GROMACS .gro file of C-alpha atoms in nm:
model
  409
    1UNK     CA    1  -0.090   1.985   9.274
    2UNK     CA    2  -0.213   2.267   9.401
    3UNK     CA    3  -0.408   2.420   9.096
    4UNK     CA    4  -0.782   2.431   9.030
    5UNK     CA    5  -0.670   2.484   8.659
    6UNK     CA    6  -0.642   2.090   8.472
    7UNK     CA    7  -0.419   1.855   8.343
    8UNK     CA    8  -0.465   1.863   7.955
    9UNK     CA    9  -0.354   1.639   7.704
   10UNK     CA   10  -0.327   1.773   7.308
   11UNK     CA   11  -0.363   1.463   7.065
   12UNK     CA   12  -0.627   1.217   7.179
   13UNK     CA   13  -0.461   0.900   6.939
   14UNK     CA   14  -0.354   0.646   7.124
   15UNK     CA   15  -0.047   0.810   7.344
   16UNK     CA   16  -0.273   1.066   7.455
   17UNK     CA   17  -0.597   0.798   7.539
   18UNK     CA   18  -0.327   0.631   7.726
   19UNK     CA   19  -0.197   0.889   7.937
   20UNK     CA   20  -0.566   0.977   8.052
   21UNK     CA   21  -0.626   0.623   8.180
   22UNK     CA   22  -0.330   0.614   8.359
   23UNK     CA   23  -0.389   0.991   8.558
   24UNK     CA   24  -0.693   0.798   8.656
   25UNK     CA   25  -0.492   0.445   8.728
   26UNK     CA   26  -0.256   0.645   8.909
   27UNK     CA   27  -0.520   0.867   9.124
   28UNK     CA   28  -0.564   1.183   8.957
   29UNK     CA   29  -0.927   1.299   9.012
   30UNK     CA   30  -0.923   1.686   8.937
   31UNK     CA   31  -1.038   1.810   8.599
   32UNK     CA   32  -0.866   1.592   8.319
   33UNK     CA   33  -0.915   1.782   7.939
   34UNK     CA   34  -0.835   1.543   7.633
   35UNK     CA   35  -0.830   1.786   7.263
   36UNK     CA   36  -0.781   1.590   6.951
   37UNK     CA   37  -0.802   1.757   6.622
   38UNK     CA   38  -1.054   1.435   6.505
   39UNK     CA   39  -1.383   1.413   6.514
   40UNK     CA   40  -1.379   1.097   6.626
   41UNK     CA   41  -1.286   0.905   6.916
   42UNK     CA   42  -0.922   0.725   7.033
   43UNK     CA   43  -0.881   0.401   6.837
   44UNK     CA   44  -0.576   0.156   6.743
   45UNK     CA   45  -0.364   0.285   6.400
   46UNK     CA   46  -0.221  -0.053   6.379
   47UNK     CA   47  -0.533  -0.193   6.218
   48UNK     CA   48  -0.603   0.043   5.961
   49UNK     CA   49  -0.339  -0.133   5.728
   50UNK     CA   50  -0.420  -0.457   5.814
   51UNK     CA   51  -0.774  -0.547   5.982
   52UNK     CA   52  -1.009  -0.307   5.878
   53UNK     CA   53  -0.873  -0.277   5.555
   54UNK     CA   54  -0.913  -0.622   5.462
   55UNK     CA   55  -1.326  -0.566   5.545
   56UNK     CA   56  -1.260  -0.829   5.873
   57UNK     CA   57  -1.278  -0.547   6.147
   58UNK     CA   58  -1.527  -0.204   6.162
   59UNK     CA   59  -1.408   0.131   6.360
   60UNK     CA   60  -1.617   0.044   6.675
   61UNK     CA   61  -1.399  -0.265   6.670
   62UNK     CA   62  -1.025  -0.045   6.693
   63UNK     CA   63  -1.137   0.183   6.917
   64UNK     CA   64  -0.927   0.270   7.246
   65UNK     CA   65  -1.262   0.230   7.488
   66UNK     CA   66  -1.585   0.226   7.446
   67UNK     CA   67  -1.775   0.570   7.460
   68UNK     CA   68  -1.879   0.576   7.782
   69UNK     CA   69  -1.565   0.532   7.937
   70UNK     CA   70  -1.417   0.833   7.876
   71UNK     CA   71  -1.743   1.040   8.067
   72UNK     CA   72  -1.764   0.706   8.346
   73UNK     CA   73  -1.372   0.817   8.409
   74UNK     CA   74  -1.510   1.136   8.402
   75UNK     CA   75  -1.265   1.284   8.116
   76UNK     CA   76  -1.329   1.574   7.944
   77UNK     CA   77  -1.299   1.403   7.574
   78UNK     CA   78  -1.325   1.704   7.301
   79UNK     CA   79  -1.290   1.558   6.979
   80UNK     CA   80  -1.297   1.771   6.632
   81UNK     CA   81  -1.097   2.095   6.785
   82UNK     CA   82  -0.727   2.254   6.660
   83UNK     CA   83  -0.483   2.401   6.896
   84UNK     CA   84  -0.420   2.747   6.716
   85UNK     CA   85  -0.130   2.870   6.989
   86UNK     CA   86  -0.005   2.752   7.331
   87UNK     CA   87   0.167   2.973   7.544
   88UNK     CA   88   0.361   2.794   7.809
   89UNK     CA   89   0.472   3.139   8.044
   90UNK     CA   90   0.072   3.165   8.083
   91UNK     CA   91  -0.022   2.773   8.075
   92UNK     CA   92  -0.278   2.860   7.835
   93UNK     CA   93  -0.414   2.739   7.494
   94UNK     CA   94  -0.583   2.926   7.228
   95UNK     CA   95  -0.834   2.693   7.055
   96UNK     CA   96  -0.906   2.679   6.655
   97UNK     CA   97  -1.266   2.881   6.829
   98UNK     CA   98  -1.093   3.149   6.981
   99UNK     CA   99  -1.185   3.001   7.329
  100UNK     CA  100  -0.907   2.936   7.563
  101UNK     CA  101  -0.769   2.644   7.784
  102UNK     CA  102  -0.598   2.675   8.079
  103UNK     CA  103  -0.374   2.397   8.258
  104UNK     CA  104  -0.159   2.309   8.504
  105UNK     CA  105   0.029   2.079   8.351
  106UNK     CA  106   0.042   1.957   7.973
  107UNK     CA  107   0.137   1.691   7.774
  108UNK     CA  108   0.146   1.694   7.397
  109UNK     CA  109   0.034   1.375   7.185
  110UNK     CA  110   0.051   1.534   6.882
  111UNK     CA  111   0.104   1.206   6.673
  112UNK     CA  112   0.226   1.302   6.305
  113UNK     CA  113   0.049   1.298   5.967
  114UNK     CA  114   0.103   1.074   5.628
  115UNK     CA  115   0.451   1.193   5.454
  116UNK     CA  116   0.353   1.322   5.090
  117UNK     CA  117   0.644   1.374   4.865
  118UNK     CA  118   0.683   1.613   4.558
  119UNK     CA  119   0.478   1.469   4.306
  120UNK     CA  120   0.336   1.271   4.461
  121UNK     CA  121  -0.009   1.344   4.526
  122UNK     CA  122  -0.218   1.123   4.309
  123UNK     CA  123  -0.162   0.905   4.513
  124UNK     CA  124  -0.335   0.785   4.886
  125UNK     CA  125  -0.194   0.848   5.230
  126UNK     CA  126  -0.253   0.575   5.483
  127UNK     CA  127  -0.246   0.752   5.798
  128UNK     CA  128  -0.618   0.781   5.984
  129UNK     CA  129  -0.955   0.603   5.972
  130UNK     CA  130  -1.132   0.779   5.738
  131UNK     CA  131  -0.855   0.673   5.511
  132UNK     CA  132  -0.844   0.343   5.563
  133UNK     CA  133  -1.233   0.367   5.521
  134UNK     CA  134  -1.205   0.576   5.180
  135UNK     CA  135  -0.888   0.326   5.071
  136UNK     CA  136  -1.118  -0.012   5.168
  137UNK     CA  137  -1.399   0.111   4.962
  138UNK     CA  138  -1.184   0.173   4.681
  139UNK     CA  139  -0.997  -0.164   4.693
  140UNK     CA  140  -1.362  -0.334   4.646
  141UNK     CA  141  -1.438  -0.171   4.353
  142UNK     CA  142  -1.066  -0.114   4.162
  143UNK     CA  143  -0.887  -0.444   4.056
  144UNK     CA  144  -0.501  -0.289   4.058
  145UNK     CA  145  -0.289  -0.116   4.267
  146UNK     CA  146   0.083   0.082   4.310
  147UNK     CA  147   0.236   0.092   4.666
  148UNK     CA  148   0.481   0.332   4.695
  149UNK     CA  149   0.742   0.208   4.994
  150UNK     CA  150   0.848  -0.101   5.123
  151UNK     CA  151   0.814  -0.049   5.490
  152UNK     CA  152   0.604  -0.216   5.741
  153UNK     CA  153   0.275  -0.043   5.651
  154UNK     CA  154   0.374  -0.068   5.287
  155UNK     CA  155   0.425  -0.401   5.251
  156UNK     CA  156   0.125  -0.483   5.476
  157UNK     CA  157  -0.084  -0.310   5.265
  158UNK     CA  158   0.025  -0.479   5.012
  159UNK     CA  159  -0.062  -0.800   5.187
  160UNK     CA  160  -0.419  -0.701   5.220
  161UNK     CA  161  -0.433  -0.541   4.864
  162UNK     CA  162  -0.339  -0.934   4.758
  163UNK     CA  163  -0.564  -1.051   5.005
  164UNK     CA  164  -0.867  -0.873   4.865
  165UNK     CA  165  -0.748  -1.020   4.514
  166UNK     CA  166  -0.607  -0.742   4.335
  167UNK     CA  167  -0.267  -0.693   4.150
  168UNK     CA  168   0.043  -0.517   4.338
  169UNK     CA  169   0.315  -0.346   4.255
  170UNK     CA  170   0.519  -0.187   4.506
  171UNK     CA  171   0.767   0.049   4.428
  172UNK     CA  172   1.089   0.122   4.664
  173UNK     CA  173   1.401   0.337   4.590
  174UNK     CA  174   1.602   0.121   4.807
  175UNK     CA  175   1.724  -0.255   4.664
  176UNK     CA  176   1.515  -0.485   4.898
  177UNK     CA  177   1.269  -0.373   5.103
  178UNK     CA  178   1.274  -0.283   5.469
  179UNK     CA  179   1.583  -0.108   5.409
  180UNK     CA  180   1.530   0.198   5.754
  181UNK     CA  181   1.476  -0.112   5.959
  182UNK     CA  182   1.705  -0.437   5.833
  183UNK     CA  183   1.956  -0.544   5.654
  184UNK     CA  184   1.900  -0.623   5.250
  185UNK     CA  185   1.959  -1.035   5.287
  186UNK     CA  186   1.620  -1.006   5.535
  187UNK     CA  187   1.439  -0.814   5.338
  188UNK     CA  188   1.491  -0.999   5.057
  189UNK     CA  189   1.326  -1.264   5.192
  190UNK     CA  190   0.984  -1.068   5.287
  191UNK     CA  191   1.049  -0.972   4.911
  192UNK     CA  192   1.034  -1.354   4.829
  193UNK     CA  193   0.731  -1.390   5.037
  194UNK     CA  194   0.505  -1.102   4.845
  195UNK     CA  195   0.685  -1.211   4.582
  196UNK     CA  196   0.497  -1.578   4.582
  197UNK     CA  197   0.184  -1.476   4.697
  198UNK     CA  198   0.154  -1.288   4.350
  199UNK     CA  199   0.310  -0.894   4.453
  200UNK     CA  200   0.576  -0.765   4.132
  201UNK     CA  201   0.846  -0.507   4.287
  202UNK     CA  202   1.010  -0.205   4.058
  203UNK     CA  203   1.347  -0.188   4.297
  204UNK     CA  204   1.568   0.065   4.284
  205UNK     CA  205   1.347   0.310   4.147
  206UNK     CA  206   1.349   0.704   4.180
  207UNK     CA  207   0.978   0.840   4.096
  208UNK     CA  208   0.953   1.171   3.966
  209UNK     CA  209   0.544   1.166   3.990
  210UNK     CA  210   0.209   0.951   3.995
  211UNK     CA  211  -0.070   1.130   3.886
  212UNK     CA  212  -0.400   1.072   3.865
  213UNK     CA  213  -0.566   0.988   3.473
  214UNK     CA  214  -0.944   0.881   3.368
  215UNK     CA  215  -0.844   0.549   3.384
  216UNK     CA  216  -0.662   0.572   3.685
  217UNK     CA  217  -0.320   0.724   3.795
  218UNK     CA  218  -0.006   0.631   3.660
  219UNK     CA  219   0.340   0.601   3.831
  220UNK     CA  220   0.652   0.771   3.614
  221UNK     CA  221   1.019   0.761   3.750
  222UNK     CA  222   1.285   0.994   3.789
  223UNK     CA  223   1.447   0.997   3.407
  224UNK     CA  224   1.068   0.919   3.196
  225UNK     CA  225   1.136   0.657   3.051
  226UNK     CA  226   0.981   0.362   3.281
  227UNK     CA  227   0.616   0.371   3.428
  228UNK     CA  228   0.367   0.186   3.578
  229UNK     CA  229  -0.032   0.192   3.560
  230UNK     CA  230  -0.279   0.112   3.781
  231UNK     CA  231  -0.628   0.153   3.880
  232UNK     CA  232  -0.511   0.306   4.210
  233UNK     CA  233  -0.160   0.456   4.413
  234UNK     CA  234  -0.105   0.411   4.797
  235UNK     CA  235   0.209   0.616   4.841
  236UNK     CA  236   0.337   0.479   5.183
  237UNK     CA  237   0.689   0.660   5.309
  238UNK     CA  238   0.679   0.745   5.646
  239UNK     CA  239   0.503   1.037   5.875
  240UNK     CA  240   0.569   1.403   5.972
  241UNK     CA  241   0.569   1.456   6.330
  242UNK     CA  242   0.332   1.726   6.390
  243UNK     CA  243   0.545   1.980   6.546
  244UNK     CA  244   0.398   2.285   6.458
  245UNK     CA  245   0.218   2.395   6.821
  246UNK     CA  246   0.570   2.349   6.995
  247UNK     CA  247   0.746   2.486   6.748
  248UNK     CA  248   0.546   2.817   6.737
  249UNK     CA  249   0.564   2.812   7.188
  250UNK     CA  250   0.897   2.827   7.152
  251UNK     CA  251   0.980   2.428   7.270
  252UNK     CA  252   1.250   2.266   7.136
  253UNK     CA  253   1.196   2.055   6.877
  254UNK     CA  254   1.456   1.828   6.603
  255UNK     CA  255   1.226   1.583   6.385
  256UNK     CA  256   1.035   1.611   6.702
  257UNK     CA  257   1.003   1.754   6.992
  258UNK     CA  258   1.277   1.706   7.236
  259UNK     CA  259   1.211   1.537   7.539
  260UNK     CA  260   1.428   1.409   7.805
  261UNK     CA  261   1.391   1.077   7.995
  262UNK     CA  262   1.141   1.233   8.234
  263UNK     CA  263   0.954   1.289   7.863
  264UNK     CA  264   0.931   1.685   7.965
  265UNK     CA  265   1.038   1.908   7.684
  266UNK     CA  266   1.195   2.254   7.701
  267UNK     CA  267   0.919   2.421   7.816
  268UNK     CA  268   0.865   2.407   8.191
  269UNK     CA  269   0.550   2.235   8.277
  270UNK     CA  270   0.490   2.047   7.889
  271UNK     CA  271   0.560   1.705   7.869
  272UNK     CA  272   0.576   1.509   7.516
  273UNK     CA  273   0.477   1.140   7.450
  274UNK     CA  274   0.459   0.928   7.140
  275UNK     CA  275   0.500   0.970   6.789
  276UNK     CA  276   0.594   1.317   6.779
  277UNK     CA  277   0.926   1.289   7.040
  278UNK     CA  278   1.256   1.263   7.013
  279UNK     CA  279   1.490   1.095   7.266
  280UNK     CA  280   1.860   1.069   7.296
  281UNK     CA  281   1.997   0.707   7.085
  282UNK     CA  282   2.151   0.545   7.379
  283UNK     CA  283   2.446   0.425   7.126
  284UNK     CA  284   2.446   0.642   6.828
  285UNK     CA  285   2.419   0.941   7.037
  286UNK     CA  286   2.180   1.217   6.941
  287UNK     CA  287   1.841   1.217   6.868
  288UNK     CA  288   1.621   0.959   6.741
  289UNK     CA  289   1.192   0.917   6.727
  290UNK     CA  290   1.010   0.612   6.743
  291UNK     CA  291   0.730   0.522   6.569
  292UNK     CA  292   0.555   0.235   6.677
  293UNK     CA  293   0.224   0.179   6.968
  294UNK     CA  294   0.418   0.026   7.212
  295UNK     CA  295   0.682   0.331   7.229
  296UNK     CA  296   0.303   0.541   7.251
  297UNK     CA  297   0.124   0.380   7.526
  298UNK     CA  298   0.469   0.331   7.754
  299UNK     CA  299   0.595   0.703   7.702
  300UNK     CA  300   0.247   0.805   7.728
  301UNK     CA  301   0.217   0.581   8.068
  302UNK     CA  302   0.541   0.740   8.170
  303UNK     CA  303   0.501   1.103   8.071
  304UNK     CA  304   0.138   1.088   8.265
  305UNK     CA  305   0.334   0.937   8.618
  306UNK     CA  306   0.576   1.247   8.548
  307UNK     CA  307   0.329   1.515   8.565
  308UNK     CA  308   0.209   1.388   8.870
  309UNK     CA  309   0.522   1.398   9.028
  310UNK     CA  310   0.619   1.051   9.045
  311UNK     CA  311   0.932   1.047   8.845
  312UNK     CA  312   0.926   0.736   8.626
  313UNK     CA  313   1.231   0.770   8.387
  314UNK     CA  314   1.168   0.658   8.020
  315UNK     CA  315   1.459   0.459   7.815
  316UNK     CA  316   1.258   0.236   7.600
  317UNK     CA  317   1.390  -0.101   7.390
  318UNK     CA  318   1.230   0.066   7.091
  319UNK     CA  319   1.062  -0.257   6.918
  320UNK     CA  320   0.795  -0.276   6.603
  321UNK     CA  321   0.524  -0.586   6.453
  322UNK     CA  322   0.385  -0.659   6.123
  323UNK     CA  323   0.234  -0.940   6.007
  324UNK     CA  324   0.201  -0.987   5.610
  325UNK     CA  325   0.077  -1.320   5.441
  326UNK     CA  326   0.060  -1.535   5.797
  327UNK     CA  327   0.455  -1.447   5.885
  328UNK     CA  328   0.521  -1.224   6.131
  329UNK     CA  329   0.827  -0.946   6.172
  330UNK     CA  330   0.886  -0.848   6.513
  331UNK     CA  331   1.233  -0.613   6.576
  332UNK     CA  332   1.310  -0.413   6.892
  333UNK     CA  333   1.625  -0.270   6.972
  334UNK     CA  334   1.863  -0.047   6.768
  335UNK     CA  335   1.959  -0.232   6.405
  336UNK     CA  336   2.089   0.151   6.296
  337UNK     CA  337   2.352   0.095   6.571
  338UNK     CA  338   2.472  -0.249   6.478
  339UNK     CA  339   2.810  -0.291   6.226
  340UNK     CA  340   2.519  -0.484   6.024
  341UNK     CA  341   2.806  -0.563   5.792
  342UNK     CA  342   3.087  -0.633   5.952
  343UNK     CA  343   3.220  -0.991   6.083
  344UNK     CA  344   3.060  -0.943   6.430
  345UNK     CA  345   2.726  -0.740   6.301
  346UNK     CA  346   2.466  -1.035   6.289
  347UNK     CA  347   2.430  -1.403   6.406
  348UNK     CA  348   2.101  -1.631   6.273
  349UNK     CA  349   1.961  -1.860   6.500
  350UNK     CA  350   1.696  -2.058   6.325
  351UNK     CA  351   1.693  -2.108   6.024
  352UNK     CA  352   1.625  -1.781   5.749
  353UNK     CA  353   1.506  -2.076   5.424
  354UNK     CA  354   1.213  -2.174   5.592
  355UNK     CA  355   1.128  -1.832   5.760
  356UNK     CA  356   1.125  -1.931   6.113
  357UNK     CA  357   1.460  -1.766   6.265
  358UNK     CA  358   1.627  -1.426   6.536
  359UNK     CA  359   1.890  -1.250   6.352
  360UNK     CA  360   2.063  -1.082   6.611
  361UNK     CA  361   2.282  -0.735   6.538
  362UNK     CA  362   2.593  -0.661   6.755
  363UNK     CA  363   2.771  -0.331   6.819
  364UNK     CA  364   3.113  -0.526   6.947
  365UNK     CA  365   3.052  -0.723   7.228
  366UNK     CA  366   2.679  -0.620   7.297
  367UNK     CA  367   2.367  -0.740   7.179
  368UNK     CA  368   2.181  -0.416   7.013
  369UNK     CA  369   1.928  -0.500   6.851
  370UNK     CA  370   1.694  -0.884   6.700
  371UNK     CA  371   1.491  -0.982   6.446
  372UNK     CA  372   1.260  -1.240   6.424
  373UNK     CA  373   1.034  -1.433   6.233
  374UNK     CA  374   0.790  -1.679   6.353
  375UNK     CA  375   0.929  -1.644   6.687
  376UNK     CA  376   0.641  -1.472   6.924
  377UNK     CA  377   0.810  -1.628   7.208
  378UNK     CA  378   1.180  -1.613   7.154
  379UNK     CA  379   1.130  -1.228   7.047
  380UNK     CA  380   0.969  -1.114   7.454
  381UNK     CA  381   1.341  -1.305   7.533
  382UNK     CA  382   1.539  -1.140   7.367
  383UNK     CA  383   1.369  -0.809   7.477
  384UNK     CA  384   1.490  -0.836   7.799
  385UNK     CA  385   1.825  -0.989   7.697
  386UNK     CA  386   1.883  -0.710   7.499
  387UNK     CA  387   1.782  -0.453   7.804
  388UNK     CA  388   1.917  -0.596   8.070
  389UNK     CA  389   2.211  -0.879   7.971
  390UNK     CA  390   2.291  -0.690   7.642
  391UNK     CA  391   2.669  -0.809   7.727
  392UNK     CA  392   2.592  -1.233   7.669
  393UNK     CA  393   2.831  -1.445   7.536
  394UNK     CA  394   2.743  -1.474   7.123
  395UNK     CA  395   2.776  -1.875   7.143
  396UNK     CA  396   2.512  -1.877   7.394
  397UNK     CA  397   2.294  -1.670   7.261
  398UNK     CA  398   2.304  -1.800   6.920
  399UNK     CA  399   2.284  -2.197   6.999
  400UNK     CA  400   1.957  -2.381   6.992
  401UNK     CA  401   2.024  -2.618   7.302
  402UNK     CA  402   2.034  -2.280   7.503
  403UNK     CA  403   1.660  -2.203   7.683
  404UNK     CA  404   1.688  -1.871   7.676
  405UNK     CA  405   1.485  -1.833   7.934
  406UNK     CA  406   1.725  -1.950   8.177
  407UNK     CA  407   1.993  -1.578   8.067
  408UNK     CA  408   1.616  -1.402   8.116
  409UNK     CA  409   1.617  -1.532   8.437
   0.00000   0.00000   0.00000
């Protein structure tokens, strides 16, 4: 790398911060610029729906690094700045104040925003630190909450709100929680866990609107005949990747910025990492996007190395982690690729009724995913087995007498 222009990272979330730290750790000593549109230094998002929302973590506790560390590592961190245009041919960025920045290599780590469904504008969202702090302040004053969406974030918000003494109702279009990532029987176990802790559910609900009133909020079903009221509502229905900058620059986008195994986009010298990217699905073909902090960190690390010419392929085993009412759920692999309802679709090691088990998902004779409840040590082994030993016999993997350490080595 002989250019005097800096390496530039657009996006100061976890992916962008990890990439900057990796570039320095890999020995890059040249100019390095990180540009973020939020007016604050990089922070961890997972605590937003848990510790920070509950009030036992504060903004300074979830910072990716102490403020001085960025200056100490000679990282030019620019916050509260939006990139307006990207010209890959000229290798130039135009900022919202009209100034421009040239780059030698560029990483897009722009993340995304909380999805807001039509008609749901009476509900808050939870994606950023300011949103989490605003919701926390309201939860301490209000006694009832509607949560729209029963995915991981929705259930975490529900559990946190119950711990603060709120009455909580969760509304979900599917027939069971967590329907995007686990089969209904497993989602049903978490519905039961929440009900035991006082959470109410409305499942199979298609909402028409959520409106604010003088007394709080009202959610009305599509049919107009059913409604729910509360002091406050939160919509937790996923995220939308921030691809506008890439699209306007002519970079390939398909529900995210398309990257190859080297984290390269379709534009020379432009890489991408984190929630904003889509990669080829190794089992189903096509493209898929991974929304998890582990992927953001690992892909950003690989992207940074590739920016320096240290070729590092990225072929992740996706994972997700959630804790609700003291029960830990961990998922790895590709449940969407499994024959979930087939005879060999899912096998279990442990006792689901005791919330102490691993559920194994198969495609033909290959282990493609695992979901662990209360088995964190075992979860790490499943990740390695899915990556390195996916064709291990099903009887060995489900036999409780078999030590998984003998398989992973």
